[in-house]
Amino acid sequence: MVSARFSAILLGAGALVSAAPAPTPTQAATLEDRAASCTFSGSTGAAAAAASKASCATIVLSNVAVPSGTTLDLTKLNDGTTVIFEGTTTFGYKEWAGPLISVSGTKLTVKGASGSVIDGNGAKWWDGKGSNGGKTKPKFFFAHSMKQSTISNLNVKNTPVQGFSINSATDLTLDHITIDNTAGDVPNGGHNTDAFDVGSSTGITISNANIKNQDDCLAINSGKNIHFIGGTCSNGHGLSIGSVGGRSDNVVDGVVIENSSIFNSDNGVRIKTVYDATGTVNNVTYRDITLSGITKYGIVIEQDYQNGSPTGTPTTHVPITRLTLDGVRGSVTSSGTDVYILCGQGSCSGWTWKGVSLTGGKKSTKCSNIPSGASC
Ligand SMILES: *[C@@H]1O[C@H](CO)[C@@H](O)[C@H](O)[C@H]1NC(C)=O
Ligand SMILES: *[C@@H]1O[C@H](CO)[C@@H](O)[C@H](O)[C@H]1NC(C)=O
């Protein structure tokens, strides 16, 4: 539904445009030509927003019910557009790959209004299989090709599978994003519900995230200058780099993950590179990370991944260099392992470890080629 306010403003803008000299087809409408604020709601809101997105400086999505099998398409927004999620955003059910929401453009501000919820309705899809089978599940949010933009204060519940896909993005900040997939912590529930997957992006800051899910809180497959700060992650797989290798972009360079806590998760700090692949993991710092209730590995760094599983045999062509762990502290459960490092010969170097203190888990007997500075 397009509100009366929007129609009135758009008519005004239309009159303004027709009085002005016609813009050349390649020229985007200027801010002045566009309606100040457009509000869309209900079951026709997503289509109306997509149709009118170029005419609105601010797009308010108020209680939008996105029809099944369609994307809330906010791609190619005009420079400087603001998008505000208001009330509850919902999505119809269909088996499909998604995404449920897609946003692209430059100098965008995307935010959630106070009290808003974006409800992915994941329980309709969850079958414990995630993206490895069962129902085809829609990915949640594509933040692809977003530049000099901010996404903030989104309150997300129950993603069907992966959450935010950050790809080909530059200078993008995601602040105060909450994802609560706790309802998926049941048998045959949520799986592969990664919160943030980062690839081929430069200058990404994810601050103050609060994530309850069933897979990585953060997974960086490639990218440069990536900062994760002030995050709280629980029930998932930890703060991960990788698997790196075997894609078109296999370079991770310049990552700082700091001031974050990981509770009741499979892993804390994790770096995985792909068996027999090529690539780089360089200049990665984990600083001031607090762990508790970690059930598999407090710290796990391995160069042996293949098809999503460890092979036990590391290879050397995705070297892990200049890795700093500075203040990684906390507890692992008695069935877990404090630290596991499986490096190939000479392919882990220049590491600095200080203030690394994990207790409660087993000591690994399978570590190999531990670089000086680190210990298992
Ligand atoms: C550390 O993170 C917490 C949230 O987990 C936040 O409240 C605090 O301000 C952060 N401190 C710094 C120095 O960033
Ligand atoms: C390492 O990465 C950090 C974070 O991106 C960056 O600020 C720093 O300049 C990098 N250091 C070098 C030597 O490239």
mmCIF file of C-alpha atoms and ligand atoms in Angstrom:
data_model
loop_
_atom_site.group_PDB
_atom_site.id
_atom_site.type_symbol
_atom_site.label_atom_id
_atom_site.label_comp_id
_atom_site.label_asym_id
_atom_site.label_seq_id
_atom_site.Cartn_x
_atom_site.Cartn_y
_atom_site.Cartn_z
ATOM 1 C CA MET A 1 0.000 0.000 0.000
ATOM 2 C CA VAL A 2 1.304 3.472 -0.822
ATOM 3 C CA SER A 3 0.260 5.943 1.801
ATOM 4 C CA ALA A 4 -1.681 9.071 0.948
ATOM 5 C CA ARG A 5 1.281 11.055 2.213
ATOM 6 C CA PHE A 6 3.520 9.396 -0.345
ATOM 7 C CA SER A 7 1.069 9.859 -3.240
ATOM 8 C CA ALA A 8 0.682 13.526 -2.438
ATOM 9 C CA ILE A 9 4.402 14.114 -2.194
ATOM 10 C CA LEU A 10 5.085 12.179 -5.381
ATOM 11 C CA LEU A 11 2.481 14.202 -7.296
ATOM 12 C CA GLY A 12 4.216 17.328 -6.077
ATOM 13 C CA ALA A 13 7.581 15.988 -7.166
ATOM 14 C CA GLY A 14 6.136 14.953 -10.529
ATOM 15 C CA ALA A 15 4.887 18.477 -11.125
ATOM 16 C CA LEU A 16 8.311 19.789 -10.167
ATOM 17 C CA VAL A 17 10.050 17.436 -12.594
ATOM 18 C CA SER A 18 7.736 18.281 -15.511
ATOM 19 C CA ALA A 19 8.313 22.007 -14.965
ATOM 20 C CA ALA A 20 12.088 21.555 -14.942
ATOM 21 C CA PRO A 21 14.153 20.797 -18.063
ATOM 22 C CA ALA A 22 14.000 17.074 -18.786
ATOM 23 C CA PRO A 23 16.992 15.258 -17.258
ATOM 24 C CA THR A 24 19.137 13.275 -19.648
ATOM 25 C CA PRO A 25 18.286 9.570 -19.375
ATOM 26 C CA THR A 26 21.596 8.646 -17.762
ATOM 27 C CA GLN A 27 21.343 11.340 -15.117
ATOM 28 C CA ALA A 28 19.943 10.306 -11.759
ATOM 29 C CA ALA A 29 17.230 12.540 -10.398
ATOM 30 C CA THR A 30 18.687 15.057 -7.983
ATOM 31 C CA LEU A 31 17.695 14.987 -4.334
ATOM 32 C CA GLU A 32 15.533 18.066 -4.827
ATOM 33 C CA ASP A 33 13.530 16.325 -7.529
ATOM 34 C CA ARG A 34 12.703 13.414 -5.288
ATOM 35 C CA ALA A 35 9.939 13.041 -2.762
ATOM 36 C CA ALA A 36 11.336 13.636 0.701
ATOM 37 C CA SER A 37 9.848 10.542 2.259
ATOM 38 C CA CYS A 38 7.833 7.618 0.939
ATOM 39 C CA THR A 39 6.114 5.118 3.207
ATOM 40 C CA PHE A 40 5.244 1.626 2.017
ATOM 41 C CA SER A 41 3.356 -0.986 3.951
ATOM 42 C CA GLY A 42 1.450 -4.238 3.861
ATOM 43 C CA SER A 43 1.499 -6.972 1.246
ATOM 44 C CA THR A 44 1.928 -4.593 -1.701
ATOM 45 C CA GLY A 45 4.616 -2.536 0.067
ATOM 46 C CA ALA A 46 7.625 -4.443 -1.273
ATOM 47 C CA ALA A 47 6.559 -4.166 -4.930
ATOM 48 C CA ALA A 48 5.580 -0.520 -4.511
ATOM 49 C CA ALA A 49 8.920 0.294 -2.853
ATOM 50 C CA ALA A 50 10.824 -1.438 -5.656
ATOM 51 C CA ALA A 51 8.828 0.444 -8.300
ATOM 52 C CA SER A 52 9.245 3.862 -6.682
ATOM 53 C CA LYS A 53 12.679 3.521 -5.053
ATOM 54 C CA ALA A 54 14.368 5.962 -7.421
ATOM 55 C CA SER A 55 11.866 8.697 -6.533
ATOM 56 C CA CYS A 56 12.298 8.653 -2.777
ATOM 57 C CA ALA A 57 15.091 10.177 -0.689
ATOM 58 C CA THR A 58 13.797 8.248 2.322
ATOM 59 C CA ILE A 59 12.057 4.907 2.030
ATOM 60 C CA VAL A 60 10.082 3.882 5.096
ATOM 61 C CA LEU A 61 9.061 0.220 5.152
ATOM 62 C CA SER A 62 6.286 0.061 7.685
ATOM 63 C CA ASN A 63 4.961 -3.406 8.549
ATOM 64 C CA VAL A 64 5.764 -4.723 5.087
ATOM 65 C CA ALA A 65 4.731 -8.323 4.341
ATOM 66 C CA VAL A 66 6.999 -9.462 1.515
ATOM 67 C CA PRO A 67 5.196 -12.034 -0.675
ATOM 68 C CA SER A 68 6.641 -15.548 -0.888
ATOM 69 C CA GLY A 69 9.413 -16.118 -3.390
ATOM 70 C CA THR A 70 10.178 -12.424 -3.883
ATOM 71 C CA THR A 71 13.048 -10.210 -2.792
ATOM 72 C CA LEU A 72 12.495 -6.925 -1.031
ATOM 73 C CA ASP A 73 14.478 -5.284 -3.815
ATOM 74 C CA LEU A 74 16.301 -2.156 -2.735
ATOM 75 C CA THR A 75 19.146 -2.554 -5.189
ATOM 76 C CA LYS A 76 20.585 0.326 -7.183
ATOM 77 C CA LEU A 77 19.207 2.968 -4.856
ATOM 78 C CA ASN A 78 20.088 6.560 -5.620
ATOM 79 C CA ASP A 79 23.140 7.912 -3.821
ATOM 80 C CA GLY A 80 22.317 9.039 -0.312
ATOM 81 C CA THR A 81 19.018 7.204 0.062
ATOM 82 C CA THR A 82 17.829 6.379 3.582
ATOM 83 C CA VAL A 83 15.868 3.180 4.237
ATOM 84 C CA ILE A 84 14.019 2.737 7.532
ATOM 85 C CA PHE A 85 12.461 -0.529 8.682
ATOM 86 C CA GLU A 86 9.493 0.206 10.903
ATOM 87 C CA GLY A 87 7.166 -2.194 12.718
ATOM 88 C CA THR A 88 7.439 -5.849 11.733
ATOM 89 C CA THR A 89 8.736 -6.965 8.354
ATOM 90 C CA THR A 90 7.661 -10.493 7.388
ATOM 91 C CA PHE A 91 8.189 -12.869 4.451
ATOM 92 C CA GLY A 92 5.924 -15.451 2.846
ATOM 93 C CA TYR A 93 7.016 -19.069 2.674
ATOM 94 C CA LYS A 94 8.412 -20.723 -0.414
ATOM 95 C CA GLU A 95 11.351 -23.023 -1.084
ATOM 96 C CA TRP A 96 13.774 -20.828 -2.966
ATOM 97 C CA ALA A 97 17.303 -19.458 -2.634
ATOM 98 C CA GLY A 98 16.377 -15.820 -1.863
ATOM 99 C CA PRO A 99 17.602 -13.368 -0.843
ATOM 100 C CA LEU A 100 14.719 -12.059 1.205
ATOM 101 C CA ILE A 101 16.243 -8.558 1.179
ATOM 102 C CA SER A 102 18.784 -7.013 -1.186
ATOM 103 C CA VAL A 103 20.264 -3.528 -0.924
ATOM 104 C CA SER A 104 22.881 -1.840 -3.088
ATOM 105 C CA GLY A 105 24.081 1.694 -3.709
ATOM 106 C CA THR A 106 26.384 4.405 -2.409
ATOM 107 C CA LYS A 107 26.160 6.582 0.715
ATOM 108 C CA LEU A 108 23.095 4.703 1.890
ATOM 109 C CA THR A 109 21.731 4.729 5.418
ATOM 110 C CA VAL A 110 19.740 1.617 6.288
ATOM 111 C CA LYS A 111 18.318 1.444 9.786
ATOM 112 C CA GLY A 112 15.714 -0.081 12.011
ATOM 113 C CA ALA A 113 13.329 2.176 13.881
ATOM 114 C CA SER A 114 12.970 1.684 17.602
ATOM 115 C CA GLY A 115 10.889 -1.422 18.317
ATOM 116 C CA SER A 116 11.138 -2.765 14.770
ATOM 117 C CA VAL A 117 11.650 -6.447 13.945
ATOM 118 C CA ILE A 118 12.634 -8.157 10.713
ATOM 119 C CA ASP A 119 11.269 -11.661 11.129
ATOM 120 C CA GLY A 120 12.746 -14.217 8.730
ATOM 121 C CA ASN A 121 10.187 -16.786 9.854
ATOM 122 C CA GLY A 122 12.947 -19.416 9.736
ATOM 123 C CA ALA A 123 10.967 -22.169 11.499
ATOM 124 C CA LYS A 124 8.989 -22.706 8.289
ATOM 125 C CA TRP A 125 12.206 -23.833 6.549
ATOM 126 C CA TRP A 126 14.322 -25.308 9.329
ATOM 127 C CA ASP A 127 14.975 -29.002 9.010
ATOM 128 C CA GLY A 128 18.408 -29.287 10.596
ATOM 129 C CA LYS A 129 20.068 -29.448 7.172
ATOM 130 C CA GLY A 130 20.777 -25.787 6.489
ATOM 131 C CA SER A 131 22.246 -25.299 3.029
ATOM 132 C CA ASN A 132 23.381 -28.941 2.803
ATOM 133 C CA GLY A 133 20.066 -30.435 1.750
ATOM 134 C CA GLY A 134 16.445 -30.691 2.697
ATOM 135 C CA LYS A 135 14.340 -27.686 1.853
ATOM 136 C CA THR A 136 15.835 -24.958 -0.309
ATOM 137 C CA LYS A 137 16.120 -21.999 2.037
ATOM 138 C CA PRO A 138 16.331 -18.326 1.152
ATOM 139 C CA LYS A 139 19.394 -16.372 2.206
ATOM 140 C CA PHE A 140 18.427 -13.410 4.297
ATOM 141 C CA PHE A 141 20.153 -10.113 3.339
ATOM 142 C CA PHE A 142 22.455 -9.294 0.440
ATOM 143 C CA ALA A 143 24.582 -6.248 1.202
ATOM 144 C CA HIS A 144 26.332 -6.504 -2.139
ATOM 145 C CA SER A 145 28.053 -3.580 -3.844
ATOM 146 C CA MET A 146 27.189 -1.232 -0.991
ATOM 147 C CA LYS A 147 29.659 1.615 -0.806
ATOM 148 C CA GLN A 148 30.278 4.281 1.863
ATOM 149 C CA SER A 149 27.131 3.105 3.588
ATOM 150 C CA THR A 150 25.804 2.198 7.009
ATOM 151 C CA ILE A 151 23.374 -0.472 8.149
ATOM 152 C CA SER A 152 22.377 -0.022 11.778
ATOM 153 C CA ASN A 153 20.006 -1.070 14.511
ATOM 154 C CA LEU A 154 18.393 -3.913 12.630
ATOM 155 C CA ASN A 155 16.647 -6.319 14.947
ATOM 156 C CA VAL A 156 16.504 -9.627 13.078
ATOM 157 C CA LYS A 157 14.853 -12.866 14.131
ATOM 158 C CA ASN A 158 14.985 -16.370 12.736
ATOM 159 C CA THR A 159 16.866 -16.310 9.458
ATOM 160 C CA PRO A 160 16.028 -19.430 7.381
ATOM 161 C CA VAL A 161 19.739 -20.000 6.668
ATOM 162 C CA GLN A 162 22.690 -17.546 6.234
ATOM 163 C CA GLY A 163 22.133 -13.975 7.463
ATOM 164 C CA PHE A 164 24.079 -11.029 6.027
ATOM 165 C CA SER A 165 26.065 -11.654 2.873
ATOM 166 C CA ILE A 166 28.578 -8.810 2.493
ATOM 167 C CA ASN A 167 30.137 -8.981 -0.946
ATOM 168 C CA SER A 168 31.865 -6.506 -3.260
ATOM 169 C CA ALA A 169 31.242 -3.879 -0.587
ATOM 170 C CA THR A 170 33.521 -0.936 0.213
ATOM 171 C CA ASP A 171 33.503 1.248 3.322
ATOM 172 C CA LEU A 172 30.434 -0.347 4.821
ATOM 173 C CA THR A 173 29.593 -0.227 8.529
ATOM 174 C CA LEU A 174 27.112 -2.571 10.190
ATOM 175 C CA ASP A 175 26.406 -1.310 13.689
ATOM 176 C CA HIS A 176 24.161 -2.743 16.402
ATOM 177 C CA ILE A 177 22.807 -5.600 14.354
ATOM 178 C CA THR A 178 20.957 -8.165 16.452
ATOM 179 C CA ILE A 179 20.146 -11.612 15.153
ATOM 180 C CA ASP A 180 18.190 -13.884 17.459
ATOM 181 C CA ASN A 181 17.816 -17.380 16.019
ATOM 182 C CA THR A 182 17.345 -18.968 19.434
ATOM 183 C CA ALA A 183 14.091 -20.574 18.282
ATOM 184 C CA GLY A 184 16.254 -22.668 15.935
ATOM 185 C CA ASP A 185 18.076 -24.347 18.844
ATOM 186 C CA VAL A 186 15.842 -27.430 18.657
ATOM 187 C CA PRO A 187 16.257 -30.843 16.998
ATOM 188 C CA ASN A 188 16.009 -30.415 13.195
ATOM 189 C CA GLY A 189 16.174 -26.674 13.720
ATOM 190 C CA GLY A 190 18.360 -23.879 12.344
ATOM 191 C CA HIS A 191 21.622 -24.842 10.624
ATOM 192 C CA ASN A 192 24.212 -22.854 8.600
ATOM 193 C CA THR A 193 22.708 -19.676 9.987
ATOM 194 C CA ASP A 194 25.979 -17.713 9.676
ATOM 195 C CA ALA A 195 25.412 -14.155 10.852
ATOM 196 C CA PHE A 196 27.921 -12.278 8.646
ATOM 197 C CA ASP A 197 29.639 -13.779 5.600
ATOM 198 C CA VAL A 198 32.241 -11.432 4.128
ATOM 199 C CA GLY A 199 33.774 -11.839 0.664
ATOM 200 C CA SER A 200 35.699 -9.599 -1.758
ATOM 201 C CA SER A 201 35.057 -6.504 0.339
ATOM 202 C CA THR A 202 37.267 -3.685 1.606
ATOM 203 C CA GLY A 203 36.798 -1.433 4.618
ATOM 204 C CA ILE A 204 34.081 -3.306 6.504
ATOM 205 C CA THR A 205 33.270 -2.530 10.146
ATOM 206 C CA ILE A 206 30.866 -4.691 12.098
ATOM 207 C CA SER A 207 30.390 -3.149 15.531
ATOM 208 C CA ASN A 208 28.256 -4.073 18.531
ATOM 209 C CA ALA A 209 26.631 -7.099 16.940
ATOM 210 C CA ASN A 210 24.605 -9.385 19.175
ATOM 211 C CA ILE A 211 24.211 -12.800 17.582
ATOM 212 C CA LYS A 212 22.481 -15.988 18.699
ATOM 213 C CA ASN A 213 22.661 -18.537 15.908
ATOM 214 C CA GLN A 214 23.811 -22.005 14.844
ATOM 215 C CA ASP A 215 26.886 -21.319 12.692
ATOM 216 C CA ASP A 216 29.672 -18.754 12.341
ATOM 217 C CA CYS A 217 29.082 -15.421 14.008
ATOM 218 C CA LEU A 218 31.508 -14.018 11.440
ATOM 219 C CA ALA A 219 33.036 -15.832 8.464
ATOM 220 C CA ILE A 220 35.522 -13.972 6.283
ATOM 221 C CA ASN A 221 36.258 -15.794 3.030
ATOM 222 C CA SER A 222 38.143 -12.921 1.421
ATOM 223 C CA GLY A 223 38.559 -9.187 1.817
ATOM 224 C CA LYS A 224 40.782 -6.444 3.138
ATOM 225 C CA ASN A 225 40.639 -4.098 6.087
ATOM 226 C CA ILE A 226 37.845 -5.761 8.016
ATOM 227 C CA HIS A 227 37.046 -4.819 11.596
ATOM 228 C CA PHE A 228 34.737 -6.658 14.003
ATOM 229 C CA ILE A 229 34.407 -4.918 17.358
ATOM 230 C CA GLY A 230 32.270 -5.162 20.471
ATOM 231 C CA GLY A 231 30.404 -8.272 19.356
ATOM 232 C CA THR A 232 28.609 -10.860 21.447
ATOM 233 C CA CYS A 233 28.122 -14.269 19.876
ATOM 234 C CA SER A 234 26.430 -17.337 21.316
ATOM 235 C CA ASN A 235 25.346 -20.857 20.428
ATOM 236 C CA GLY A 236 27.200 -20.782 17.106
ATOM 237 C CA HIS A 237 30.584 -21.672 15.670
ATOM 238 C CA GLY A 238 32.650 -18.633 16.673
ATOM 239 C CA LEU A 239 34.566 -15.868 14.917
ATOM 240 C CA SER A 240 36.010 -17.412 11.785
ATOM 241 C CA ILE A 241 38.258 -16.705 8.881
ATOM 242 C CA GLY A 242 37.626 -19.132 6.053
ATOM 243 C CA SER A 243 37.567 -21.506 4.664
ATOM 244 C CA VAL A 244 40.028 -19.554 2.509
ATOM 245 C CA GLY A 245 40.881 -21.068 -0.867
ATOM 246 C CA GLY A 246 39.121 -22.546 -3.848
ATOM 247 C CA ARG A 247 37.075 -19.448 -4.728
ATOM 248 C CA SER A 248 37.757 -16.688 -7.236
ATOM 249 C CA ASP A 249 39.068 -14.408 -4.454
ATOM 250 C CA ASN A 250 41.294 -16.087 -1.894
ATOM 251 C CA VAL A 251 43.004 -13.164 -0.177
ATOM 252 C CA VAL A 252 42.277 -12.169 3.415
ATOM 253 C CA ASP A 253 44.496 -9.269 4.444
ATOM 254 C CA GLY A 254 44.108 -6.860 7.351
ATOM 255 C CA VAL A 255 41.518 -8.093 9.839
ATOM 256 C CA VAL A 256 41.013 -6.917 13.415
ATOM 257 C CA ILE A 257 38.542 -8.765 15.618
ATOM 258 C CA GLU A 258 38.416 -7.229 19.074
ATOM 259 C CA ASN A 259 36.584 -6.624 22.306
ATOM 260 C CA SER A 260 34.175 -9.480 21.694
ATOM 261 C CA SER A 261 32.701 -12.382 23.643
ATOM 262 C CA ILE A 262 31.768 -15.850 22.491
ATOM 263 C CA PHE A 263 29.564 -18.034 24.682
ATOM 264 C CA ASN A 264 28.301 -21.606 24.464
ATOM 265 C CA SER A 265 29.644 -22.124 20.974
ATOM 266 C CA ASP A 266 31.468 -24.871 19.109
ATOM 267 C CA ASN A 267 34.582 -22.733 18.647
ATOM 268 C CA GLY A 268 36.032 -19.414 19.710
ATOM 269 C CA VAL A 269 38.766 -18.266 17.348
ATOM 270 C CA ARG A 270 38.864 -20.212 14.075
ATOM 271 C CA ILE A 271 40.945 -20.001 10.898
ATOM 272 C CA LYS A 272 40.512 -22.614 8.170
ATOM 273 C CA THR A 273 42.291 -22.813 4.855
ATOM 274 C CA VAL A 274 41.501 -25.219 2.056
ATOM 275 C CA TYR A 275 43.540 -28.325 1.334
ATOM 276 C CA ASP A 276 45.588 -28.062 -1.875
ATOM 277 C CA ALA A 277 44.267 -24.562 -2.676
ATOM 278 C CA THR A 278 46.123 -21.255 -3.079
ATOM 279 C CA GLY A 279 45.539 -17.962 -1.302
ATOM 280 C CA THR A 280 46.660 -15.738 1.558
ATOM 281 C CA VAL A 281 45.706 -15.056 5.151
ATOM 282 C CA ASN A 282 47.832 -12.141 6.329
ATOM 283 C CA ASN A 283 47.787 -9.543 9.098
ATOM 284 C CA VAL A 284 44.927 -10.873 11.202
ATOM 285 C CA THR A 285 44.559 -9.781 14.837
ATOM 286 C CA TYR A 286 42.252 -11.166 17.503
ATOM 287 C CA ARG A 287 42.433 -8.876 20.538
ATOM 288 C CA ASP A 288 40.549 -8.968 23.841
ATOM 289 C CA ILE A 289 38.341 -11.935 23.102
ATOM 290 C CA THR A 290 36.512 -13.632 25.971
ATOM 291 C CA LEU A 291 35.349 -17.221 25.598
ATOM 292 C CA SER A 292 33.148 -19.401 27.763
ATOM 293 C CA GLY A 293 31.387 -22.717 27.350
ATOM 294 C CA ILE A 294 33.281 -23.588 24.155
ATOM 295 C CA THR A 295 32.566 -27.223 23.298
ATOM 296 C CA LYS A 296 34.971 -28.105 20.436
ATOM 297 C CA TYR A 297 37.988 -25.798 20.167
ATOM 298 C CA GLY A 298 38.876 -22.589 21.994
ATOM 299 C CA ILE A 299 41.327 -21.730 19.231
ATOM 300 C CA VAL A 300 41.473 -23.768 16.029
ATOM 301 C CA ILE A 301 43.748 -22.984 13.103
ATOM 302 C CA GLU A 302 43.988 -25.583 10.367
ATOM 303 C CA GLN A 303 45.232 -25.756 6.796
ATOM 304 C CA ASP A 304 43.505 -28.968 5.780
ATOM 305 C CA TYR A 305 39.880 -28.217 4.882
ATOM 306 C CA GLN A 306 38.180 -29.905 1.958
ATOM 307 C CA ASN A 307 34.482 -29.870 1.077
ATOM 308 C CA GLY A 308 33.622 -28.447 4.463
ATOM 309 C CA SER A 309 35.508 -31.021 6.540
ATOM 310 C CA PRO A 310 39.037 -31.365 7.891
ATOM 311 C CA THR A 311 41.213 -33.919 6.114
ATOM 312 C CA GLY A 312 43.858 -34.085 8.842
ATOM 313 C CA THR A 313 46.578 -33.384 6.261
ATOM 314 C CA PRO A 314 47.654 -29.725 5.987
ATOM 315 C CA THR A 315 48.945 -28.128 2.765
ATOM 316 C CA THR A 316 51.059 -25.008 2.414
ATOM 317 C CA HIS A 317 49.748 -22.782 -0.385
ATOM 318 C CA VAL A 318 47.395 -20.648 1.715
ATOM 319 C CA PRO A 319 49.985 -19.388 4.209
ATOM 320 C CA ILE A 320 48.811 -17.807 7.460
ATOM 321 C CA THR A 321 51.215 -14.970 8.180
ATOM 322 C CA ARG A 322 51.400 -12.171 10.734
ATOM 323 C CA LEU A 323 48.639 -13.574 12.930
ATOM 324 C CA THR A 324 48.338 -11.842 16.314
ATOM 325 C CA LEU A 325 46.389 -13.192 19.244
ATOM 326 C CA ASP A 326 46.476 -10.636 22.037
ATOM 327 C CA GLY A 327 44.278 -11.416 25.007
ATOM 328 C CA VAL A 328 42.212 -14.468 24.127
ATOM 329 C CA ARG A 329 40.953 -15.788 27.424
ATOM 330 C CA GLY A 330 38.345 -18.036 28.880
ATOM 331 C CA SER A 331 37.037 -21.534 29.225
ATOM 332 C CA VAL A 332 36.455 -24.609 27.133
ATOM 333 C CA THR A 333 34.261 -27.512 28.307
ATOM 334 C CA SER A 334 36.003 -30.723 29.415
ATOM 335 C CA SER A 335 35.008 -32.543 26.218
ATOM 336 C CA GLY A 336 36.535 -29.784 24.065
ATOM 337 C CA THR A 337 40.139 -28.901 23.238
ATOM 338 C CA ASP A 338 41.774 -25.644 24.286
ATOM 339 C CA VAL A 339 43.981 -25.073 21.248
ATOM 340 C CA TYR A 340 44.488 -26.952 17.975
ATOM 341 C CA ILE A 341 46.996 -25.821 15.340
ATOM 342 C CA LEU A 342 47.524 -27.850 12.175
ATOM 343 C CA CYS A 343 49.923 -26.039 9.867
ATOM 344 C CA GLY A 344 51.877 -27.258 6.876
ATOM 345 C CA GLN A 345 55.642 -27.053 6.926
ATOM 346 C CA GLY A 346 56.636 -23.361 6.864
ATOM 347 C CA SER A 347 53.149 -22.130 5.958
ATOM 348 C CA CYS A 348 52.425 -20.433 9.291
ATOM 349 C CA SER A 349 54.868 -17.696 10.237
ATOM 350 C CA GLY A 350 55.330 -14.368 11.941
ATOM 351 C CA TRP A 351 52.778 -15.088 14.638
ATOM 352 C CA THR A 352 52.554 -13.113 17.891
ATOM 353 C CA TRP A 353 50.673 -14.568 20.819
ATOM 354 C CA LYS A 354 50.323 -12.834 24.143
ATOM 355 C CA GLY A 355 47.788 -13.142 26.905
ATOM 356 C CA VAL A 356 46.385 -16.331 25.446
ATOM 357 C CA SER A 357 44.879 -18.282 28.315
ATOM 358 C CA LEU A 358 42.319 -21.017 27.845
ATOM 359 C CA THR A 359 41.369 -23.542 30.478
ATOM 360 C CA GLY A 360 39.069 -26.482 30.997
ATOM 361 C CA GLY A 361 39.542 -28.383 27.749
ATOM 362 C CA LYS A 362 41.923 -31.090 26.604
ATOM 363 C CA LYS A 363 45.432 -30.469 25.322
ATOM 364 C CA SER A 364 45.705 -31.497 21.689
ATOM 365 C CA THR A 365 48.256 -34.159 20.791
ATOM 366 C CA LYS A 366 47.793 -33.621 17.044
ATOM 367 C CA CYS A 367 49.176 -30.123 16.504
ATOM 368 C CA SER A 368 51.780 -29.787 13.761
ATOM 369 C CA ASN A 369 54.287 -27.174 12.609
ATOM 370 C CA ILE A 370 53.385 -24.743 15.374
ATOM 371 C CA PRO A 371 55.110 -21.460 14.515
ATOM 372 C CA SER A 372 57.311 -19.855 17.129
ATOM 373 C CA GLY A 373 55.324 -17.625 19.434
ATOM 374 C CA ALA A 374 52.300 -19.893 19.514
ATOM 375 C CA SER A 375 51.653 -22.998 21.545
ATOM 376 C CA CYS A 376 49.187 -25.849 21.607
HETATM 377 C C1 LIG B 1 33.406 -3.450 24.080
HETATM 378 O O1 LIG B 1 32.211 -4.123 23.706
HETATM 379 C C2 LIG B 1 31.101 -3.875 24.529
HETATM 380 C C3 LIG B 1 29.948 -4.694 24.006
HETATM 381 O O2 LIG B 1 30.266 -6.031 24.004
HETATM 382 C C4 LIG B 1 30.775 -2.391 24.518
HETATM 383 O O3 LIG B 1 29.728 -2.129 25.432
HETATM 384 C C5 LIG B 1 32.000 -1.573 24.907
HETATM 385 O O4 LIG B 1 31.720 -0.213 24.731
HETATM 386 C C6 LIG B 1 33.161 -1.952 24.004
HETATM 387 N N1 LIG B 1 34.376 -1.249 24.422
HETATM 388 C C7 LIG B 1 35.202 -0.705 23.537
HETATM 389 C C8 LIG B 1 36.410 -0.038 24.110
HETATM 390 O O5 LIG B 1 35.003 -0.737 22.350
HETATM 391 C C1 LIG B 2 47.093 -4.654 9.195
HETATM 392 O O1 LIG B 2 45.672 -4.555 9.150
HETATM 393 C C2 LIG B 2 45.148 -3.445 9.840
HETATM 394 C C3 LIG B 2 43.626 -3.574 9.778
HETATM 395 O O2 LIG B 2 43.153 -3.574 8.490
HETATM 396 C C4 LIG B 2 45.660 -2.171 9.227
HETATM 397 O O3 LIG B 2 45.173 -1.065 9.964
HETATM 398 C C5 LIG B 2 47.173 -2.171 9.226
HETATM 399 O O4 LIG B 2 47.645 -1.039 8.543
HETATM 400 C C6 LIG B 2 47.703 -3.418 8.552
HETATM 401 N N1 LIG B 2 49.164 -3.454 8.682
HETATM 402 C C7 LIG B 2 49.961 -3.546 7.628
HETATM 403 C C8 LIG B 2 51.416 -3.552 7.923
HETATM 404 O O5 LIG B 2 49.546 -3.617 6.488
#
